[in-house]
């Protein structure tokens, strides 16, 4: 069986010790999959340490430890090489393939069409297509938690000037920035935002330099959508709000709060669908909503008790309303602009 070639420096593959699932196809009758482990492959265009991908990787490792899947992955796959790696994983007996195809949308869907008995669950800026029943999409719809973190940011900035550094102005980034900005405006409608995109998913030095420029331009709090921003905040003695992962322990005097993405509900739903034989084209983005357990506000850690009481009261009220469905955070996928 062919498997993706792995460069010892830039690519790693985690191989489970369980026996290979033989014979059954992804869409066999439910009874055939009752207690079987399924083979899952992850394909990532960045290192698994990167915020967004790390959450997918963590969820897959959790499912493997639980005994539900046998997991392997390849990281640092270029967009031009993505389709080839997809094909090789499909050929090597994987039942479910997960990853992110933001830069290879058309090619990825063409590959999926050639392997109708393999389930594909891919991060995408586009929606599912009923004509391609084995290709489902997801995205990190963690606007709920981003909104709550914005409330805290609005209460903590003294200058009323917040810097926001993102990777690319695509929907999955834009919606989080808009939600954060809306939360901050709850505390201070006159806050000014500096918004910039670095054109990369993983370039900490560039993100850091962009953040330095914002600090020089008056920002005393930064929205760290990318790695490198919190480093700049720490060096300059300003505050930061994290995104997707919790870095408070790494920046105890800098990161006040973080909006956390939990990919487990998304992946677990896909695994269950494959095992039941009813995986079909769907939008799994809903599993990232706070009400589904797909996002949360990280513990404040060293900033516990340091955020103004009025802000924390509003956070608790809004969080309860989000969870009971009486309040919905607006999803705005348009590119945010500086004030």
Short mmCIF file of C-alpha atoms in Angstrom, two decimals:
data_model
loop_
_atom_site.label_atom_id
_atom_site.label_comp_id
_atom_site.label_asym_id
_atom_site.label_seq_id
_atom_site.Cartn_x
_atom_site.Cartn_y
_atom_site.Cartn_z
CA UNK A 1 0.00 0.00 0.00
CA UNK A 2 1.32 3.43 -0.91
CA UNK A 3 1.70 5.98 1.85
CA UNK A 4 2.76 9.63 1.70
CA UNK A 5 6.51 10.10 1.68
CA UNK A 6 7.63 11.80 4.88
CA UNK A 7 10.53 14.20 5.19
CA UNK A 8 12.30 13.52 8.51
CA UNK A 9 12.62 17.23 9.27
CA UNK A 10 9.35 18.78 8.11
CA UNK A 11 6.87 15.92 8.22
CA UNK A 12 5.94 13.43 10.92
CA UNK A 13 3.56 10.55 10.98
CA UNK A 14 2.03 8.93 14.03
CA UNK A 15 1.29 5.24 13.47
CA UNK A 16 -1.09 3.40 15.76
CA UNK A 17 -0.38 -0.12 16.91
CA UNK A 18 -3.86 -1.53 16.26
CA UNK A 19 -4.47 -4.01 13.45
CA UNK A 20 -5.63 -2.63 10.09
CA UNK A 21 -9.36 -2.71 9.54
CA UNK A 22 -9.90 -5.19 6.72
CA UNK A 23 -12.61 -5.48 4.15
CA UNK A 24 -15.33 -3.09 5.31
CA UNK A 25 -15.91 0.09 3.34
CA UNK A 26 -16.79 3.44 4.85
CA UNK A 27 -20.44 3.12 4.07
CA UNK A 28 -21.12 -0.48 5.05
CA UNK A 29 -24.21 -1.36 7.11
CA UNK A 30 -24.22 -0.12 10.70
CA UNK A 31 -23.85 -3.59 12.21
CA UNK A 32 -20.54 -4.13 10.43
CA UNK A 33 -19.02 -1.17 12.22
CA UNK A 34 -20.45 -1.71 15.70
CA UNK A 35 -17.18 -1.81 17.64
CA UNK A 36 -14.54 -1.54 14.92
CA UNK A 37 -11.66 0.87 14.99
CA UNK A 38 -11.45 2.97 11.85
CA UNK A 39 -8.33 4.22 10.12
CA UNK A 40 -8.11 8.00 10.13
CA UNK A 41 -5.48 10.13 8.35
CA UNK A 42 -4.82 13.82 8.96
CA UNK A 43 -3.31 16.08 6.29
CA UNK A 44 -2.09 19.48 7.46
CA UNK A 45 -0.44 22.35 5.59
CA UNK A 46 1.32 23.64 8.72
CA UNK A 47 3.04 22.09 11.76
CA UNK A 48 0.71 20.38 14.21
CA UNK A 49 1.89 22.92 16.82
CA UNK A 50 0.05 25.68 14.92
CA UNK A 51 -3.04 26.81 16.85
CA UNK A 52 -5.82 25.73 14.50
CA UNK A 53 -4.36 22.41 13.41
CA UNK A 54 -3.26 21.54 16.94
CA UNK A 55 -6.92 21.33 17.98
CA UNK A 56 -7.73 18.84 15.20
CA UNK A 57 -4.62 16.84 16.04
CA UNK A 58 -5.44 16.80 19.75
CA UNK A 59 -8.97 15.56 19.10
CA UNK A 60 -7.67 12.78 16.86
CA UNK A 61 -5.13 11.69 19.47
CA UNK A 62 -7.89 11.66 22.07
CA UNK A 63 -10.09 9.45 19.87
CA UNK A 64 -7.13 7.13 19.27
CA UNK A 65 -6.37 6.86 22.99
CA UNK A 66 -10.03 6.05 23.54
CA UNK A 67 -9.73 3.17 21.08
CA UNK A 68 -12.08 4.50 18.41
CA UNK A 69 -9.55 5.11 15.65
CA UNK A 70 -6.09 4.30 14.35
CA UNK A 71 -4.57 7.68 13.50
CA UNK A 72 -1.75 8.76 11.22
CA UNK A 73 -0.91 12.21 9.90
CA UNK A 74 1.35 14.27 7.67
CA UNK A 75 2.13 17.93 8.35
CA UNK A 76 3.64 20.77 6.30
CA UNK A 77 1.98 19.58 3.09
CA UNK A 78 2.02 22.28 0.43
CA UNK A 79 -1.23 23.20 -1.29
CA UNK A 80 0.19 21.98 -4.60
CA UNK A 81 0.98 18.58 -3.06
CA UNK A 82 -2.24 18.23 -1.08
CA UNK A 83 -4.20 16.21 -3.66
CA UNK A 84 -1.39 13.68 -4.04
CA UNK A 85 -1.22 13.07 -0.29
CA UNK A 86 -5.00 12.71 -0.16
CA UNK A 87 -4.88 10.06 -2.87
CA UNK A 88 -2.11 8.11 -1.20
CA UNK A 89 -3.93 8.04 2.12
CA UNK A 90 -7.15 6.97 0.37
CA UNK A 91 -5.27 4.21 -1.44
CA UNK A 92 -3.69 2.97 1.79
CA UNK A 93 -6.97 1.97 3.39
CA UNK A 94 -7.95 4.99 5.47
CA UNK A 95 -11.69 5.17 6.08
CA UNK A 96 -11.80 8.83 7.17
CA UNK A 97 -9.47 11.60 6.02
CA UNK A 98 -9.41 14.94 7.86
CA UNK A 99 -7.56 18.17 7.15
CA UNK A 100 -7.90 21.69 5.75
CA UNK A 101 -8.29 22.51 2.07
CA UNK A 102 -8.57 26.31 2.13
CA UNK A 103 -5.87 26.55 -0.55
CA UNK A 104 -6.80 23.42 -2.53
CA UNK A 105 -10.60 23.37 -2.60
CA UNK A 106 -11.20 22.20 -6.17
CA UNK A 107 -8.42 19.65 -6.22
CA UNK A 108 -9.53 18.14 -2.90
CA UNK A 109 -13.10 17.67 -4.08
CA UNK A 110 -11.88 16.04 -7.29
CA UNK A 111 -9.93 13.52 -5.24
CA UNK A 112 -12.93 12.81 -3.02
CA UNK A 113 -15.03 12.09 -6.11
CA UNK A 114 -12.57 9.37 -7.09
CA UNK A 115 -12.88 7.60 -3.71
CA UNK A 116 -16.61 7.37 -2.91
CA UNK A 117 -16.02 4.79 -0.15
CA UNK A 118 -13.70 7.09 1.81
CA UNK A 119 -15.16 9.79 4.06
CA UNK A 120 -13.53 13.23 3.86
CA UNK A 121 -13.98 15.85 6.61
CA UNK A 122 -12.22 19.03 5.58
CA UNK A 123 -11.82 22.54 6.91
CA UNK A 124 -13.20 24.70 4.11
CA UNK A 125 -14.42 28.19 3.32
CA UNK A 126 -17.13 26.66 1.13
CA UNK A 127 -20.15 24.49 1.82
CA UNK A 128 -20.88 20.85 1.20
CA UNK A 129 -22.21 19.63 -2.14
CA UNK A 130 -24.96 17.00 -2.20
CA UNK A 131 -23.48 15.72 -5.46
CA UNK A 132 -20.36 14.75 -3.50
CA UNK A 133 -21.87 12.75 -0.61
CA UNK A 134 -18.58 11.61 0.94
CA UNK A 135 -17.15 15.15 1.39
CA UNK A 136 -18.18 17.12 4.47
CA UNK A 137 -16.86 20.49 5.60
CA UNK A 138 -16.20 22.22 8.90
CA UNK A 139 -14.79 25.46 10.20
CA UNK A 140 -14.05 26.83 13.64
CA UNK A 141 -17.24 28.70 14.40
CA UNK A 142 -16.01 29.89 17.79
CA UNK A 143 -17.50 33.36 17.46
CA UNK A 144 -19.34 32.80 20.75
CA UNK A 145 -16.13 32.54 22.76
CA UNK A 146 -14.44 35.28 20.68
CA UNK A 147 -17.30 37.63 21.56
CA UNK A 148 -16.90 36.91 25.28
CA UNK A 149 -13.14 37.48 25.08
CA UNK A 150 -13.88 40.80 23.37
CA UNK A 151 -15.96 41.94 26.34
CA UNK A 152 -12.96 41.32 28.57
CA UNK A 153 -10.65 43.14 26.15
CA UNK A 154 -12.96 46.14 26.06
CA UNK A 155 -12.79 46.36 29.83
CA UNK A 156 -9.01 45.96 30.02
CA UNK A 157 -7.78 48.43 27.39
CA UNK A 158 -6.91 51.83 28.82
CA UNK A 159 -6.03 53.57 25.57
CA UNK A 160 -9.14 52.37 23.75
CA UNK A 161 -6.85 51.21 20.95
CA UNK A 162 -6.72 47.48 20.15
CA UNK A 163 -4.45 45.84 17.58
CA UNK A 164 -5.63 42.74 15.71
CA UNK A 165 -3.23 40.52 13.75
CA UNK A 166 -4.67 37.76 11.55
CA UNK A 167 -3.35 35.26 9.03
CA UNK A 168 -5.60 35.73 6.00
CA UNK A 169 -8.92 37.60 5.66
CA UNK A 170 -10.95 34.46 5.04
CA UNK A 171 -14.33 33.70 6.66
CA UNK A 172 -12.98 31.57 9.51
CA UNK A 173 -10.74 34.45 10.63
CA UNK A 174 -13.06 37.32 9.76
CA UNK A 175 -15.99 36.03 11.80
CA UNK A 176 -13.86 35.70 14.94
CA UNK A 177 -12.44 39.19 14.58
CA UNK A 178 -15.90 40.70 14.08
CA UNK A 179 -17.26 38.83 17.11
CA UNK A 180 -14.33 39.99 19.22
CA UNK A 181 -14.83 43.58 18.09
CA UNK A 182 -18.55 43.40 18.89
CA UNK A 183 -17.75 42.13 22.38
CA UNK A 184 -15.25 44.91 23.00
CA UNK A 185 -17.79 47.48 21.82
CA UNK A 186 -20.18 46.25 24.53
CA UNK A 187 -17.83 47.78 27.08
CA UNK A 188 -16.67 50.79 25.06
CA UNK A 189 -18.34 51.67 21.73
CA UNK A 190 -15.59 54.19 21.01
CA UNK A 191 -12.74 51.67 20.88
CA UNK A 192 -10.51 51.96 17.81
CA UNK A 193 -9.18 48.83 16.08
CA UNK A 194 -6.04 48.37 14.03
CA UNK A 195 -6.53 45.35 11.74
CA UNK A 196 -3.79 43.66 9.72
CA UNK A 197 -3.25 40.30 7.99
CA UNK A 198 0.21 38.82 7.55
CA UNK A 199 -0.55 36.55 4.56
CA UNK A 200 0.57 33.38 6.32
CA UNK A 201 -0.80 30.78 8.69
CA UNK A 202 2.52 30.30 10.41
CA UNK A 203 5.03 33.15 10.43
CA UNK A 204 5.59 34.19 14.08
CA UNK A 205 8.35 36.71 13.26
CA UNK A 206 6.13 38.56 10.78
CA UNK A 207 3.17 38.51 13.20
CA UNK A 208 5.45 39.86 15.92
CA UNK A 209 6.73 42.73 13.79
CA UNK A 210 3.18 43.62 12.76
CA UNK A 211 2.15 43.68 16.41
CA UNK A 212 5.14 45.90 17.31
CA UNK A 213 3.95 48.45 14.73
CA UNK A 214 0.48 48.47 16.26
CA UNK A 215 1.87 49.03 19.73
CA UNK A 216 3.91 51.94 18.42
CA UNK A 217 0.67 53.29 16.98
CA UNK A 218 -1.02 53.32 20.38
CA UNK A 219 -2.43 49.81 20.93
CA UNK A 220 -2.25 48.67 24.55
CA UNK A 221 -4.02 45.36 23.94
CA UNK A 222 -3.59 42.89 21.07
CA UNK A 223 -5.83 40.21 19.59
CA UNK A 224 -3.44 37.32 18.95
CA UNK A 225 -5.02 35.37 16.11
CA UNK A 226 -1.51 34.24 15.09
CA UNK A 227 1.56 33.00 16.93
CA UNK A 228 4.10 35.77 17.55
CA UNK A 229 1.61 38.44 18.63
CA UNK A 230 1.68 37.52 22.31
CA UNK A 231 5.48 37.58 22.20
CA UNK A 232 5.36 41.18 21.02
CA UNK A 233 2.83 42.05 23.73
CA UNK A 234 4.99 40.45 26.38
CA UNK A 235 8.12 42.27 25.27
CA UNK A 236 6.39 45.65 25.20
CA UNK A 237 4.40 45.19 28.40
CA UNK A 238 0.92 45.31 26.88
CA UNK A 239 -1.93 42.81 27.16
CA UNK A 240 -3.14 40.18 24.70
CA UNK A 241 -6.20 38.04 24.03
CA UNK A 242 -5.56 34.52 22.75
CA UNK A 243 -7.38 32.56 20.07
CA UNK A 244 -8.12 28.84 19.55
CA UNK A 245 -5.68 27.59 22.21
CA UNK A 246 -4.97 28.61 25.80
CA UNK A 247 -1.52 30.19 26.18
CA UNK A 248 -2.12 31.84 29.55
CA UNK A 249 0.43 29.62 31.28
CA UNK A 250 3.06 30.66 28.72
CA UNK A 251 2.28 34.37 29.07
CA UNK A 252 1.01 34.76 32.66
CA UNK A 253 1.46 38.53 32.73
CA UNK A 254 0.23 39.11 29.18
CA UNK A 255 -2.64 36.87 28.01
CA UNK A 256 -5.80 37.91 29.84
CA UNK A 257 -8.26 35.54 28.18
CA UNK A 258 -8.58 33.19 25.20
CA UNK A 259 -11.37 31.85 23.02
CA UNK A 260 -10.81 28.10 22.85
CA UNK A 261 -11.80 25.73 20.03
CA UNK A 262 -12.69 22.15 20.97
CA UNK A 263 -12.62 19.96 17.86
CA UNK A 264 -13.69 16.83 19.72
CA UNK A 265 -17.47 17.26 19.10
CA UNK A 266 -16.83 17.70 15.37
CA UNK A 267 -14.55 14.70 14.99
CA UNK A 268 -16.61 12.46 17.25
CA UNK A 269 -19.73 13.17 15.19
CA UNK A 270 -17.89 12.23 11.99
CA UNK A 271 -16.46 9.05 13.52
CA UNK A 272 -19.92 8.02 14.68
CA UNK A 273 -21.37 8.66 11.21
CA UNK A 274 -18.67 6.57 9.53
CA UNK A 275 -19.11 3.74 12.02
CA UNK A 276 -22.89 3.84 11.52
CA UNK A 277 -22.53 3.80 7.76
CA UNK A 278 -24.43 7.06 7.29
CA UNK A 279 -21.66 9.60 6.66
CA UNK A 280 -22.85 12.05 4.03
CA UNK A 281 -22.19 15.58 2.79
CA UNK A 282 -22.82 17.92 5.69
CA UNK A 283 -21.61 21.11 7.34
CA UNK A 284 -20.01 20.13 10.65
CA UNK A 285 -19.37 23.76 11.58
CA UNK A 286 -22.30 23.66 14.00
CA UNK A 287 -20.30 21.44 16.35
CA UNK A 288 -17.93 24.35 17.07
CA UNK A 289 -20.70 26.42 18.62
CA UNK A 290 -20.52 26.94 22.38
CA UNK A 291 -23.91 25.28 22.87
CA UNK A 292 -22.47 22.11 21.29
CA UNK A 293 -19.36 22.15 23.48
CA UNK A 294 -17.18 23.19 20.56
CA UNK A 295 -15.86 26.40 22.11
CA UNK A 296 -15.32 27.99 25.49
CA UNK A 297 -13.67 30.89 27.24
CA UNK A 298 -10.43 29.74 28.84
CA UNK A 299 -9.87 30.21 32.59
CA UNK A 300 -8.39 33.64 33.37
CA UNK A 301 -5.55 32.14 35.38
CA UNK A 302 -3.34 34.88 36.76
CA UNK A 303 -5.90 37.49 35.68
CA UNK A 304 -8.63 36.01 37.85
CA UNK A 305 -10.05 38.89 39.90
CA UNK A 306 -8.25 41.51 37.81
CA UNK A 307 -10.93 41.99 35.16
CA UNK A 308 -13.53 44.63 36.13
CA UNK A 309 -16.54 43.11 37.85
CA UNK A 310 -19.00 44.68 35.41
CA UNK A 311 -17.28 42.95 32.49
CA UNK A 312 -17.27 39.55 34.16
CA UNK A 313 -20.94 39.91 35.07
CA UNK A 314 -21.75 40.65 31.43
CA UNK A 315 -19.61 37.70 30.29
CA UNK A 316 -21.54 35.32 32.54
CA UNK A 317 -24.89 36.71 31.43
CA UNK A 318 -24.04 36.48 27.74
CA UNK A 319 -22.53 33.01 28.09
CA UNK A 320 -25.70 31.71 29.76
CA UNK A 321 -27.82 33.31 27.04
CA UNK A 322 -25.66 31.79 24.29
CA UNK A 323 -25.99 28.34 25.80
CA UNK A 324 -29.75 28.52 26.30
CA UNK A 325 -30.30 29.95 22.83
CA UNK A 326 -31.73 33.30 23.89
CA UNK A 327 -28.76 35.21 22.43
CA UNK A 328 -26.83 34.59 19.22
CA UNK A 329 -23.51 36.13 18.31
CA UNK A 330 -23.64 37.61 14.81
CA UNK A 331 -21.63 35.69 12.21
CA UNK A 332 -19.99 38.21 9.89
CA UNK A 333 -17.59 36.68 7.36
CA UNK A 334 -16.68 39.93 5.62
CA UNK A 335 -13.13 41.25 5.92
CA UNK A 336 -12.82 43.52 9.00
CA UNK A 337 -11.26 46.93 8.58
CA UNK A 338 -9.30 49.25 10.84
CA UNK A 339 -11.33 51.97 12.53
#
